[in-house]
PDB file of C-alpha atoms in Angstrom:
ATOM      1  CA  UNK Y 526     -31.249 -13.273 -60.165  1.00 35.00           C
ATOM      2  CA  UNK Y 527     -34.262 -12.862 -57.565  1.00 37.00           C
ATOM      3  CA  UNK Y 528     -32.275 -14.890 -54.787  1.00 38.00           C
ATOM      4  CA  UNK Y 529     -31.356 -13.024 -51.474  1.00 41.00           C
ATOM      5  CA  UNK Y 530     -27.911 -12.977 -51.166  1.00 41.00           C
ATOM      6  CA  UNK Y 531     -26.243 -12.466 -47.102  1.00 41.00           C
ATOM      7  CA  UNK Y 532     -23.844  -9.180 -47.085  1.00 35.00           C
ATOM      8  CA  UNK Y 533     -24.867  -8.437 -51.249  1.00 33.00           C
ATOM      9  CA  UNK Y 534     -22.790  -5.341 -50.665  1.00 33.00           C
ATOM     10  CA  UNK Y 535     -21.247  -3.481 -47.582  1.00 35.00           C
ATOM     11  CA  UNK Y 536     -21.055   0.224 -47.117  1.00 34.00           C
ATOM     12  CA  UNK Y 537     -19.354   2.352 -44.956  1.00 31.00           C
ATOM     13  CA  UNK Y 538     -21.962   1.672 -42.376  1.00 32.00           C
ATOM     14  CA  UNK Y 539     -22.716  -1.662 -41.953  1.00 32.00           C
ATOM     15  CA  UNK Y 540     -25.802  -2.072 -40.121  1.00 36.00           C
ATOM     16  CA  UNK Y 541     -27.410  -1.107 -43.619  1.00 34.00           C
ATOM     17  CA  UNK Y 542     -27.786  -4.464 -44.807  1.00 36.00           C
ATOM     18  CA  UNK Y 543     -29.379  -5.395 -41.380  1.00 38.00           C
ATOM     19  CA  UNK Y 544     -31.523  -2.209 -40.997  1.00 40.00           C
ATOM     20  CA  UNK Y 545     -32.757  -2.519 -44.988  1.00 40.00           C
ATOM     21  CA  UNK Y 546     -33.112  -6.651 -45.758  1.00 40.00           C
ATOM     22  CA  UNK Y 547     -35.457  -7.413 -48.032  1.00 41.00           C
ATOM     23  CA  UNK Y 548     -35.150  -3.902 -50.356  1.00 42.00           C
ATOM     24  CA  UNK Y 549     -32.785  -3.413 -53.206  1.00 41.00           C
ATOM     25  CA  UNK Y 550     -29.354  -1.591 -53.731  1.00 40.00           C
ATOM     26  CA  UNK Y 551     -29.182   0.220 -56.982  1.00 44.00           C
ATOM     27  CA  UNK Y 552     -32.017  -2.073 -57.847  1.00 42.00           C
ATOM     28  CA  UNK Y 553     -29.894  -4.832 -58.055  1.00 41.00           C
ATOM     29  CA  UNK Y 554     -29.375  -7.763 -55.225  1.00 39.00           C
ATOM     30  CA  UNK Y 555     -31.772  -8.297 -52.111  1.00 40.00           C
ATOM     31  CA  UNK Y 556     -30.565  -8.196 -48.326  1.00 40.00           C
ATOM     32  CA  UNK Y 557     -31.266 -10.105 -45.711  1.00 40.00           C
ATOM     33  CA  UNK Y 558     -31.048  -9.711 -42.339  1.00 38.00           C
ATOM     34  CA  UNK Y 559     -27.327  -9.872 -41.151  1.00 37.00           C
ATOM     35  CA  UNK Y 560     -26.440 -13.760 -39.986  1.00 37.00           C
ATOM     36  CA  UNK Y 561     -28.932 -15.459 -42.257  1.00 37.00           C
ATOM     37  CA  UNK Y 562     -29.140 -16.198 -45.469  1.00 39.00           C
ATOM     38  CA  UNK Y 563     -31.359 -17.867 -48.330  1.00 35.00           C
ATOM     39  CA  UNK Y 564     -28.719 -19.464 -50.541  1.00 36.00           C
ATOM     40  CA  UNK Y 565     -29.908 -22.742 -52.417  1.00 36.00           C
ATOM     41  CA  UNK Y 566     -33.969 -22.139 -51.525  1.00 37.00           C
ATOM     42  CA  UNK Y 567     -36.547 -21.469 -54.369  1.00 38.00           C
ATOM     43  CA  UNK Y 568     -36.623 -18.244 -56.169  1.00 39.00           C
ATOM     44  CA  UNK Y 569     -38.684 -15.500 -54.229  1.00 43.00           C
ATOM     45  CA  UNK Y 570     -39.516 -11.734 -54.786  1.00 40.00           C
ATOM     46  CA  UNK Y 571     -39.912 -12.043 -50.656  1.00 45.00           C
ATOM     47  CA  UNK Y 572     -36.725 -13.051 -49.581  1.00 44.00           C
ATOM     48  CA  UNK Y 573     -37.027 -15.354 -46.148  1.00 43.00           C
ATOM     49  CA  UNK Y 574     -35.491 -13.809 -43.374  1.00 41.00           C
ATOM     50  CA  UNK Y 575     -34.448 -15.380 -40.983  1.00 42.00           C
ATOM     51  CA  UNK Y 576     -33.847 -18.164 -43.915  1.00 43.00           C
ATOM     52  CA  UNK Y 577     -33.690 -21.869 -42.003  1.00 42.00           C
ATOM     53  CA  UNK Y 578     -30.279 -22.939 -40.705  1.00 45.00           C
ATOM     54  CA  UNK Y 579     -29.488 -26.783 -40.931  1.00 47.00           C
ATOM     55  CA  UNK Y 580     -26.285 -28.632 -41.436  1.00 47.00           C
ATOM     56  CA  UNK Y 581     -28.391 -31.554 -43.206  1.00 50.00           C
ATOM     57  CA  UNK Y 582     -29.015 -31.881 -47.083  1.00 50.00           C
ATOM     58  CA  UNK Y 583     -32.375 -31.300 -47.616  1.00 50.00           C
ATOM     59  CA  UNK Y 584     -33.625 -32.409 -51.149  1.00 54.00           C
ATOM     60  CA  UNK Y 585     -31.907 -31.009 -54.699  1.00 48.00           C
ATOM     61  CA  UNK Y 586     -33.396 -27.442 -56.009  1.00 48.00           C
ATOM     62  CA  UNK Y 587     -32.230 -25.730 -58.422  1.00 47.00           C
ATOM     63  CA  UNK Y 588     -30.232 -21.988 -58.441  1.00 44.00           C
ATOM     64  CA  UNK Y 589     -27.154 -20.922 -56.436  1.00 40.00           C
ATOM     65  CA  UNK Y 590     -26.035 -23.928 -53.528  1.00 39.00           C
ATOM     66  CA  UNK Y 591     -27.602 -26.877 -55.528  1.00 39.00           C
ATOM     67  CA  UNK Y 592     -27.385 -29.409 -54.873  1.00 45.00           C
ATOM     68  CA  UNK Y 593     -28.323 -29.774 -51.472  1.00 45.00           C
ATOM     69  CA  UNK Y 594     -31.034 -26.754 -50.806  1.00 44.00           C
ATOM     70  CA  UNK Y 595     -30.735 -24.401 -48.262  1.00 42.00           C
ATOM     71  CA  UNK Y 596     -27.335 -25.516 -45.665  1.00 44.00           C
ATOM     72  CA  UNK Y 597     -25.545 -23.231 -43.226  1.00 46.00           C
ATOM     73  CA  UNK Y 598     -23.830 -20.683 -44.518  1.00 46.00           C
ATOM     74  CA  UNK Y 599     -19.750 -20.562 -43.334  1.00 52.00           C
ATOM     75  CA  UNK Y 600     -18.300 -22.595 -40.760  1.00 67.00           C
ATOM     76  CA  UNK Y 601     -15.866 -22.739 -37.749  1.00 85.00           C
ATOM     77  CA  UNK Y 602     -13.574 -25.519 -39.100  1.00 91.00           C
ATOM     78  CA  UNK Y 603     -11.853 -26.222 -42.115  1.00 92.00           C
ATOM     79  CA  UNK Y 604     -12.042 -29.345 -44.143  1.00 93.00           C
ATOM     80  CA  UNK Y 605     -10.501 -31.546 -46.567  1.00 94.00           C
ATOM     81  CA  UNK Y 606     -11.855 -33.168 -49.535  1.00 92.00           C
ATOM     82  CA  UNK Y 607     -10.707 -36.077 -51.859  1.00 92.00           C
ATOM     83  CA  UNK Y 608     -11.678 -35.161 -55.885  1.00 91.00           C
ATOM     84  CA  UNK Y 609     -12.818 -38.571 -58.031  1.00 89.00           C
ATOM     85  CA  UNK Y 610     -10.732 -37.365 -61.099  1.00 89.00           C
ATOM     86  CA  UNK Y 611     -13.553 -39.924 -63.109  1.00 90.00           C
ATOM     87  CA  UNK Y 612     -16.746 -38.769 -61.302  1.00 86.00           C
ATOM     88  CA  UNK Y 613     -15.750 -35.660 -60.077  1.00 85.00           C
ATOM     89  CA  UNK Y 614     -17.310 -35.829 -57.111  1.00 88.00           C
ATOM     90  CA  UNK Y 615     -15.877 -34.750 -53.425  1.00 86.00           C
ATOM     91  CA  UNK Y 616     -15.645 -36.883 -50.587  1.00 90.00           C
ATOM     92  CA  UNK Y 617     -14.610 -35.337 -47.242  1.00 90.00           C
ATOM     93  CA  UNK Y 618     -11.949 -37.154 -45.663  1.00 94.00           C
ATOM     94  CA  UNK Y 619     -11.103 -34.701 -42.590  1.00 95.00           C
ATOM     95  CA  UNK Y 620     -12.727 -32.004 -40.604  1.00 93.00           C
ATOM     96  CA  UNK Y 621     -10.784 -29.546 -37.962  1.00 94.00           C
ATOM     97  CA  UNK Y 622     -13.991 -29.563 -35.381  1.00 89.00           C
ATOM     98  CA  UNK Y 623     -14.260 -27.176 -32.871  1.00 87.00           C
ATOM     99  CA  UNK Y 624     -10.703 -26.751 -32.502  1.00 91.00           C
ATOM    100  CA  UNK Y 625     -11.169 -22.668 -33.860  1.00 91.00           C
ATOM    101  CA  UNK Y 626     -13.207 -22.261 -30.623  1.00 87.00           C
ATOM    102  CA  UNK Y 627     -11.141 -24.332 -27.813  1.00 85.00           C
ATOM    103  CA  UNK Y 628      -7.782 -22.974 -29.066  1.00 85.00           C
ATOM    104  CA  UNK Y 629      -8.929 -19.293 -28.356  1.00 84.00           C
ATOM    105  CA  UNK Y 630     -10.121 -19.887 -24.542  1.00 77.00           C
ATOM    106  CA  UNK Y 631      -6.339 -21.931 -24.172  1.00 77.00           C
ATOM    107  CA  UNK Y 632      -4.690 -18.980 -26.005  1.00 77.00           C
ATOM    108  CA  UNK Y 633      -6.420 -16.048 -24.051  1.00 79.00           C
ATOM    109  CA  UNK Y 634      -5.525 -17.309 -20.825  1.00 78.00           C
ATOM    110  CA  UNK Y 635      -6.282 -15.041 -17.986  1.00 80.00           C
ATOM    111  CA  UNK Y 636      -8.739 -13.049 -19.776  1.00 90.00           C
ATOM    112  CA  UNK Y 637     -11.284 -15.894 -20.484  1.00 89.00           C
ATOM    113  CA  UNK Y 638     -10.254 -17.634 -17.788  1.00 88.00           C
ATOM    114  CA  UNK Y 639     -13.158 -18.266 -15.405  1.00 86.00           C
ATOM    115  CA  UNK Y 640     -15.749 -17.091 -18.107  1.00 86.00           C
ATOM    116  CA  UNK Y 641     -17.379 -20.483 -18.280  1.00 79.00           C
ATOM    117  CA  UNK Y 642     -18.624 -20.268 -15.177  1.00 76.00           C
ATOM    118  CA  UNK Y 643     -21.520 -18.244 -13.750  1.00 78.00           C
ATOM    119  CA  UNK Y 644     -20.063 -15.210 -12.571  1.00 86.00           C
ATOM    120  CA  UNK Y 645     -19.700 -13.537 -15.540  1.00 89.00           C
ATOM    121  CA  UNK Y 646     -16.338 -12.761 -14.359  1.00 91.00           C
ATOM    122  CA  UNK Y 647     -12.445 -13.830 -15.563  1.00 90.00           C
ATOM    123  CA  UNK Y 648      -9.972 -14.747 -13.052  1.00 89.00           C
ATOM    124  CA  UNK Y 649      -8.956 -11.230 -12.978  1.00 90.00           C
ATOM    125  CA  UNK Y 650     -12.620 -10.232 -11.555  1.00 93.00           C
ATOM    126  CA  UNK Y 651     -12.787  -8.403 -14.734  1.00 93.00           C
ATOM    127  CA  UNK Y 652     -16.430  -8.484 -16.559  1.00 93.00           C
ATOM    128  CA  UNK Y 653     -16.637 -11.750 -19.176  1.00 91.00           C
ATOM    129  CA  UNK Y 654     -18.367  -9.271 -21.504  1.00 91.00           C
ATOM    130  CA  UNK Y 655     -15.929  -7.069 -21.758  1.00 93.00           C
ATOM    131  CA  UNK Y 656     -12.841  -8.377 -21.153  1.00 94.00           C
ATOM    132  CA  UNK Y 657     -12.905 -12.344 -22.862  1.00 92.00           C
ATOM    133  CA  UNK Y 658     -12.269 -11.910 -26.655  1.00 93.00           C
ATOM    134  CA  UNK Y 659     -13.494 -15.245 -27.413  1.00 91.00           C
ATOM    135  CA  UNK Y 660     -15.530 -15.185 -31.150  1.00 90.00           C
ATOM    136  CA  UNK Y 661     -15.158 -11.373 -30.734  1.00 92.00           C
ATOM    137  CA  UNK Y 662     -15.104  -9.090 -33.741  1.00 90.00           C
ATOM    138  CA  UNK Y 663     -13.524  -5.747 -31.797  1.00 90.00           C
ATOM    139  CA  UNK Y 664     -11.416  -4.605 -30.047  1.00 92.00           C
ATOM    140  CA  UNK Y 665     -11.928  -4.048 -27.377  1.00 94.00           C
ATOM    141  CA  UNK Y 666     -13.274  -7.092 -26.571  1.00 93.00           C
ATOM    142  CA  UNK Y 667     -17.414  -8.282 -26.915  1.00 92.00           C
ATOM    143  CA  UNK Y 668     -17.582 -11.720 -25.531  1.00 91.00           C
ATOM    144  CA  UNK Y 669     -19.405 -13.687 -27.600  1.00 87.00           C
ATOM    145  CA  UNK Y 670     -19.883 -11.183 -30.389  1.00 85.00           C
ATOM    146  CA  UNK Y 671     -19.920 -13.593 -33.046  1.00 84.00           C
ATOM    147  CA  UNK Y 672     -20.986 -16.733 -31.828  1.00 80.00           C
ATOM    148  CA  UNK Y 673     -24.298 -16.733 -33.702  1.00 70.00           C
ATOM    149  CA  UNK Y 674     -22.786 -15.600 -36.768  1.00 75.00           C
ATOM    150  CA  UNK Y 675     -19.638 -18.239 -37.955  1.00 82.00           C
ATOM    151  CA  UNK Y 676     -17.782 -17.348 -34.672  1.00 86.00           C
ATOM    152  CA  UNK Y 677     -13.976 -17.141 -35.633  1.00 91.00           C
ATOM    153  CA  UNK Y 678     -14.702 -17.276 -39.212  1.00 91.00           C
ATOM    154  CA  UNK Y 679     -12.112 -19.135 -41.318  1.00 93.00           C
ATOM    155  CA  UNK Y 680     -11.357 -16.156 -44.343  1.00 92.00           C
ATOM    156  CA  UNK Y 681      -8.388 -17.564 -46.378  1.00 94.00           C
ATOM    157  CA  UNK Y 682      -6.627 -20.315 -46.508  1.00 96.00           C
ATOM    158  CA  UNK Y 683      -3.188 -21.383 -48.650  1.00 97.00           C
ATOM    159  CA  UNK Y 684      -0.718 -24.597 -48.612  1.00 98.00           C
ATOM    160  CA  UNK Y 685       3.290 -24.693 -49.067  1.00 98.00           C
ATOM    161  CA  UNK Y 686       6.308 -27.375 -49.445  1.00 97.00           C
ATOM    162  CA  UNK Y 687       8.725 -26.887 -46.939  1.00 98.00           C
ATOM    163  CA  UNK Y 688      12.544 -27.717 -47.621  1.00 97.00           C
ATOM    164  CA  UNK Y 689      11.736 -31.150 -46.027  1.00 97.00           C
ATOM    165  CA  UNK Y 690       8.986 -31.972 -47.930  1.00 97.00           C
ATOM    166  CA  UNK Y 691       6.258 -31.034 -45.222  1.00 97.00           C
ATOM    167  CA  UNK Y 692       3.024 -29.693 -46.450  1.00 98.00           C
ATOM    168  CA  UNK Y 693       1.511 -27.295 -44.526  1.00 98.00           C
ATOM    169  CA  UNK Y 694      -1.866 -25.333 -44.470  1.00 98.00           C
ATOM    170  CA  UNK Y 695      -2.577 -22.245 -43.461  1.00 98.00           C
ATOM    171  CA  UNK Y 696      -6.040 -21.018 -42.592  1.00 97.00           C
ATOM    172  CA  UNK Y 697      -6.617 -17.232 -41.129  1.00 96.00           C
ATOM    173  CA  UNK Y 698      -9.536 -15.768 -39.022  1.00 93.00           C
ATOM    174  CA  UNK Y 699     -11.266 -12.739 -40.336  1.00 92.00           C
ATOM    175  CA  UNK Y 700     -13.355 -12.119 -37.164  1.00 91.00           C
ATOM    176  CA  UNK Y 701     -10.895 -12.902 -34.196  1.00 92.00           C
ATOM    177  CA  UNK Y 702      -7.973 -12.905 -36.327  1.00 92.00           C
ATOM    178  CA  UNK Y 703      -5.049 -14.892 -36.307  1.00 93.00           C
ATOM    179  CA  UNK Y 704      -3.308 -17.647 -38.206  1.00 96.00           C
ATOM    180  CA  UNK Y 705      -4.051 -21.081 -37.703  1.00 96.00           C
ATOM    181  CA  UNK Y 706      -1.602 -24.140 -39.262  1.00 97.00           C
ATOM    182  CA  UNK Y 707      -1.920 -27.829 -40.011  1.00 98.00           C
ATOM    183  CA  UNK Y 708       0.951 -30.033 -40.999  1.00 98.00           C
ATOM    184  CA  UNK Y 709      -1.446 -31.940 -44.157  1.00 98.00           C
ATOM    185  CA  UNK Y 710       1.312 -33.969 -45.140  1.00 98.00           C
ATOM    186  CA  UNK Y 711      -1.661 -37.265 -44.853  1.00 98.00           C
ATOM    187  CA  UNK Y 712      -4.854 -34.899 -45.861  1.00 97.00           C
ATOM    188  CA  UNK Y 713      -6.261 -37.755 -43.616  1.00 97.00           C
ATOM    189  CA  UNK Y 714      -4.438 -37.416 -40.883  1.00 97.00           C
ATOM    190  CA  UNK Y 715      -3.611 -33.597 -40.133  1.00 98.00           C
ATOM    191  CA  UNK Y 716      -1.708 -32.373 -37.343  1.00 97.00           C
ATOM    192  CA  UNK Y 717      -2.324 -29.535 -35.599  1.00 95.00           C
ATOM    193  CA  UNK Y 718       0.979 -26.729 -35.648  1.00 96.00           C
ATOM    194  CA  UNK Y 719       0.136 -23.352 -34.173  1.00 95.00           C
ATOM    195  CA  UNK Y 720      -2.326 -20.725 -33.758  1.00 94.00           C
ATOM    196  CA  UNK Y 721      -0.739 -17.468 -34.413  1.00 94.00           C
ATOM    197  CA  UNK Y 722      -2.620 -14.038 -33.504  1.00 94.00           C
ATOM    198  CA  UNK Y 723      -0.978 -10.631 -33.883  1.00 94.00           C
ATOM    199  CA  UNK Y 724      -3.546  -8.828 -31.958  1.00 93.00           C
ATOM    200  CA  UNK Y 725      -3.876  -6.029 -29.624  1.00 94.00           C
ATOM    201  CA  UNK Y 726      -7.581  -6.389 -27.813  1.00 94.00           C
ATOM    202  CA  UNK Y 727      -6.788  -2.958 -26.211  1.00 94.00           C
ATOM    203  CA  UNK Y 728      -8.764  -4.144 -22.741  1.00 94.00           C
ATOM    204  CA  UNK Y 729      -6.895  -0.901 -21.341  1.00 93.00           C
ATOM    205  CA  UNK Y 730      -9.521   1.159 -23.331  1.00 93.00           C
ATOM    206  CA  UNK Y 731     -12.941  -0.760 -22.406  1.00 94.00           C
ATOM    207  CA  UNK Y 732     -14.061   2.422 -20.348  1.00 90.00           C
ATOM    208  CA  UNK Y 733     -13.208   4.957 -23.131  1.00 88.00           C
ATOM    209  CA  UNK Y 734     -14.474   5.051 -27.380  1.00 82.00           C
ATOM    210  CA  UNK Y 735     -11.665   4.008 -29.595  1.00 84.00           C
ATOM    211  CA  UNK Y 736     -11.579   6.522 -32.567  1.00 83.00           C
ATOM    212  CA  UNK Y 737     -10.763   5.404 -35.874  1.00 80.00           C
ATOM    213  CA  UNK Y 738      -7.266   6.318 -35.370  1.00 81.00           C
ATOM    214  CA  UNK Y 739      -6.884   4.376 -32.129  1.00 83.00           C
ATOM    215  CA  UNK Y 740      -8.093   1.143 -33.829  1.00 81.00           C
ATOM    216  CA  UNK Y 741      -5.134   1.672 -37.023  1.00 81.00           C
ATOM    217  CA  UNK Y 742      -2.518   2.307 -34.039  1.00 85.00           C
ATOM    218  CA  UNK Y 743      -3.297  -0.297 -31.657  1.00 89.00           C
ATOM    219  CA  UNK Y 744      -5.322  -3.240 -32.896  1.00 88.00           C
ATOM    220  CA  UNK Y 745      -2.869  -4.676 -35.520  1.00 91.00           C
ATOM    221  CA  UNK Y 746      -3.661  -7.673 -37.740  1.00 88.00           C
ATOM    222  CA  UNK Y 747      -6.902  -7.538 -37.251  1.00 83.00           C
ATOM    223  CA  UNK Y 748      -8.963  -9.324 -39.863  1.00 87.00           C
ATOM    224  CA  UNK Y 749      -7.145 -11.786 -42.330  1.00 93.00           C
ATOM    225  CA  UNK Y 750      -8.270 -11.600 -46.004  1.00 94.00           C
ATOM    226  CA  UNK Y 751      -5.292 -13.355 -48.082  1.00 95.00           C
ATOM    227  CA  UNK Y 752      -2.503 -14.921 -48.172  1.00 97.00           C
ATOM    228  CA  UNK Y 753       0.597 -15.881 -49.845  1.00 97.00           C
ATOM    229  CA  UNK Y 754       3.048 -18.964 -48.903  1.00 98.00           C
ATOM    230  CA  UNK Y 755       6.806 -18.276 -50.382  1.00 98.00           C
ATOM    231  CA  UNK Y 756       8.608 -21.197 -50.269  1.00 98.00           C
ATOM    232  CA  UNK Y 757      12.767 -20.955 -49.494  1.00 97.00           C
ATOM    233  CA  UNK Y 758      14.123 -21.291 -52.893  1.00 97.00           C
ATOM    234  CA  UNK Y 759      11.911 -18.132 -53.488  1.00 97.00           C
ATOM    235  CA  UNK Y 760      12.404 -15.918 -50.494  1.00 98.00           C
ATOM    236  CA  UNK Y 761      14.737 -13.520 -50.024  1.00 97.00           C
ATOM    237  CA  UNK Y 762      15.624 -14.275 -46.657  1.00 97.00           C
ATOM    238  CA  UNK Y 763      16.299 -17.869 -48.164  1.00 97.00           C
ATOM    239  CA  UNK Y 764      13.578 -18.977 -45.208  1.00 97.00           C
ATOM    240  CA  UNK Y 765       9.680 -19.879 -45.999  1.00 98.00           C
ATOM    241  CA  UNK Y 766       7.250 -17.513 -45.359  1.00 98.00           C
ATOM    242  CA  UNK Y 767       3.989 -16.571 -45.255  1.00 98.00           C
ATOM    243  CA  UNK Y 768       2.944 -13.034 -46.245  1.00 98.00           C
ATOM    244  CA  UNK Y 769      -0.763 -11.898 -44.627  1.00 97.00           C
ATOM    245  CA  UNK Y 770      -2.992  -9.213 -46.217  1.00 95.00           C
ATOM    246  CA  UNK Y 771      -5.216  -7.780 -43.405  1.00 91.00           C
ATOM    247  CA  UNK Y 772      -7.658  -5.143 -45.313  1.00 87.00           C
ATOM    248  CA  UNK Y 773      -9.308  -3.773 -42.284  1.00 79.00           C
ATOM    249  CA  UNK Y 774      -5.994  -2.881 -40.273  1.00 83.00           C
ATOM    250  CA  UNK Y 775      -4.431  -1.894 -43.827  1.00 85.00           C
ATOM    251  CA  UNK Y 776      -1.579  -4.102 -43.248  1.00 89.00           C
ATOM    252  CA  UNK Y 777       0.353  -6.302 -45.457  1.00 93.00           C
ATOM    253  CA  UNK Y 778       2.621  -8.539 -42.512  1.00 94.00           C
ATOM    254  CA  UNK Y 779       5.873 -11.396 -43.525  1.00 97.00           C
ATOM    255  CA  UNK Y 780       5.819 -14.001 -41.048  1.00 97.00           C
ATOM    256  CA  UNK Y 781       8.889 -16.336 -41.469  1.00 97.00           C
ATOM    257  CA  UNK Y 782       8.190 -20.174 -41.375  1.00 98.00           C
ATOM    258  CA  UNK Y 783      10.553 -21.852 -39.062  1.00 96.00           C
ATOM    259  CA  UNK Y 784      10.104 -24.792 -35.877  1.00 93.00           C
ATOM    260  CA  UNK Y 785       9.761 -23.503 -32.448  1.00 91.00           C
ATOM    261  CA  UNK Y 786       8.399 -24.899 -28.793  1.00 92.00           C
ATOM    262  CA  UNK Y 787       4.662 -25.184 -28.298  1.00 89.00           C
ATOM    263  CA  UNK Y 788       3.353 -21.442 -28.045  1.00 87.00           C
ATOM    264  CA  UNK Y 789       2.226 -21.072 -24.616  1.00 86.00           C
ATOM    265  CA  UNK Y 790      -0.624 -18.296 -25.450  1.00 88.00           C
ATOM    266  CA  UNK Y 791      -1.786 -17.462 -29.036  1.00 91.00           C
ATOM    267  CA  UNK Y 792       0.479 -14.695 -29.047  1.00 92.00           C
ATOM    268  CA  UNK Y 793      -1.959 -11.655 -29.075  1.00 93.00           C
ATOM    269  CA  UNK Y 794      -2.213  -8.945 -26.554  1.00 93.00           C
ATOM    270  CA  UNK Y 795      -4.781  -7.843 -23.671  1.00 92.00           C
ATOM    271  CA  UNK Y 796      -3.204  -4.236 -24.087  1.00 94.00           C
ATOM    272  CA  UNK Y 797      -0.575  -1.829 -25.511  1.00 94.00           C
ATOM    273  CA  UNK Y 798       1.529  -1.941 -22.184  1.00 95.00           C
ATOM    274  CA  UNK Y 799       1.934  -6.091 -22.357  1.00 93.00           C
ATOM    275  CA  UNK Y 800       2.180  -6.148 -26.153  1.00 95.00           C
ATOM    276  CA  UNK Y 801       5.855  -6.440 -28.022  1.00 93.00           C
ATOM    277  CA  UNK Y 802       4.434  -5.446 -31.480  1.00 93.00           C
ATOM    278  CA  UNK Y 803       3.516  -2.028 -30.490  1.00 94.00           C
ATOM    279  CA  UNK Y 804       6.770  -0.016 -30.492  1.00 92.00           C
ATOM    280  CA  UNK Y 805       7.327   2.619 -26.642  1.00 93.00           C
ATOM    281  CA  UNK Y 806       5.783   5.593 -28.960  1.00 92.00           C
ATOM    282  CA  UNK Y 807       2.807   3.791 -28.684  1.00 90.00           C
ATOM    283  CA  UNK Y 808       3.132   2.442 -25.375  1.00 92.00           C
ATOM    284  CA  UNK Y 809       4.101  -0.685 -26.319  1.00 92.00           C
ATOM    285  CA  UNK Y 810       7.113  -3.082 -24.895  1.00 87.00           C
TER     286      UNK Y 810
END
């Protein structure tokens, strides 16, 4: 169709889509400019860019988002809908909030500590910019980085039955990375579990250019894309577990399932020296 569609197609160098909105791939969909979109407005040889953002309904049109017109596109929660098996309509009966933002600044610790303040610096004296991961894309870190643009960014998400009848969900983080789980056993009522992150954000090379080989030794599971829950009857460990796809690291990781203190960090690393995943070939504990 004549819509603009946000990221129609991603090459090897991204900044096409931002550098080119508005002209055709192949002759097929329009781009616009990277962190809008035009999803749900009227059909347009021009495509709108920068396309309005709202989180209202504005009034029924037809084509791709009715009903509802043009709404923001992604979100930095997770919610939870109740289906009318008669109507068929949705009714939202829980939202996660901010809690994909706050847990990251209580999970980073030292290196966004302080970096609400007006320094610019962490607790460390380190720069905010370039040490604080929070809504950051790389690694190493870019404070802020996607904050305009869905921050975190919820990717996947999947549910499982444990043995005792708990249902969880899990929901991973493309951008920042990092699992996030719910105990849904009342949809209405979640509660949160754990925020997960197997991450190296490689702080000890902010002065230097990563190559492309640093950033598939070091940075681990960045970027989750899908997920699979197995439940114990299934696994061969005779545990639950929850096997994450992460495309961009090229990394298929098992997690096992299991009941544990409250995680005093969100588990990732500020560089290869302080980070257990890395094995001493790498530098690594």
């Amino acid at each position: 169709d004549d819509h603009c569609h946000e990221y129609s197609f991603k090459t090897d160098k991204w900044k096409w889509a931002t550098k080119n909105f508005h002209a055709d791939y192949n002759g097929d969909k329009k781009f616009v400019k990277e962190g809008y979109a035009n999803w749900g407005g009227p059909k347009s040889s021009a495509c709108v860019s920068p396309a309005p953002y709202t989180n209202a309904e504005l009034a029924s049109v037809a084509g791709p988002g009715s009903t509802g017109g043009t709404i923001t596109v992604g979100g930095r929660s997770f919610s939870i809908f109740k289906l009318n098996p008669t109507t068929g309509e949705l009714t939202m009966v829980w939202d996660s909030g901010s809690i994909m933002e706050t847990m990251q600044v209580d999970g980073l610790k030292a290196l966004c500590s302080g970096c609400d303040g007006s320094t610019g610096k962490n607790s460390e004296g380190k720069s905010c910019k370039d040490y604080c991961p929070f809504n950051s894309d790389d690694s190493p870190p870019k404070m802020d980085d996607r904050s305009d643009a869905k921050g975190p960014e919820p990717e996947c998400v999947t549910t499982g039955v444990m043995s005792d009848g708990t249902r969880l969900a899990f929901v991973g983080m493309e951008r920042t990375g990092g699992v996030l789980t719910y105990d849904i056993s009342d949809p209405t009522k979640p509660v949160y579990q754990d925020y997960f992150n197997v991450r190296n954000w490689m702080t000890d090379k902010v002065d230097t250019d990563p190559s492309d080989s640093d950033l598939g030794d070091f940075m681990l599971n960045d970027g989750p894309e899908s997920m699979a829950f197995v439940s114990a009857a299934e696994s061969p460990i005779g545990k639950e577990l929850l096997v994450v796809a992460t495309p961009l690291a090229g990394r298929i990781t098992t997690y096992i399932i299991e009941a544990g203190t409250k995680r005093t960090d969100d588990g990732s690393c500020k560089d290869a020296a302080t980070c257990p995943y890395l094995p001493k070939s790498k530098g690594g504990l």
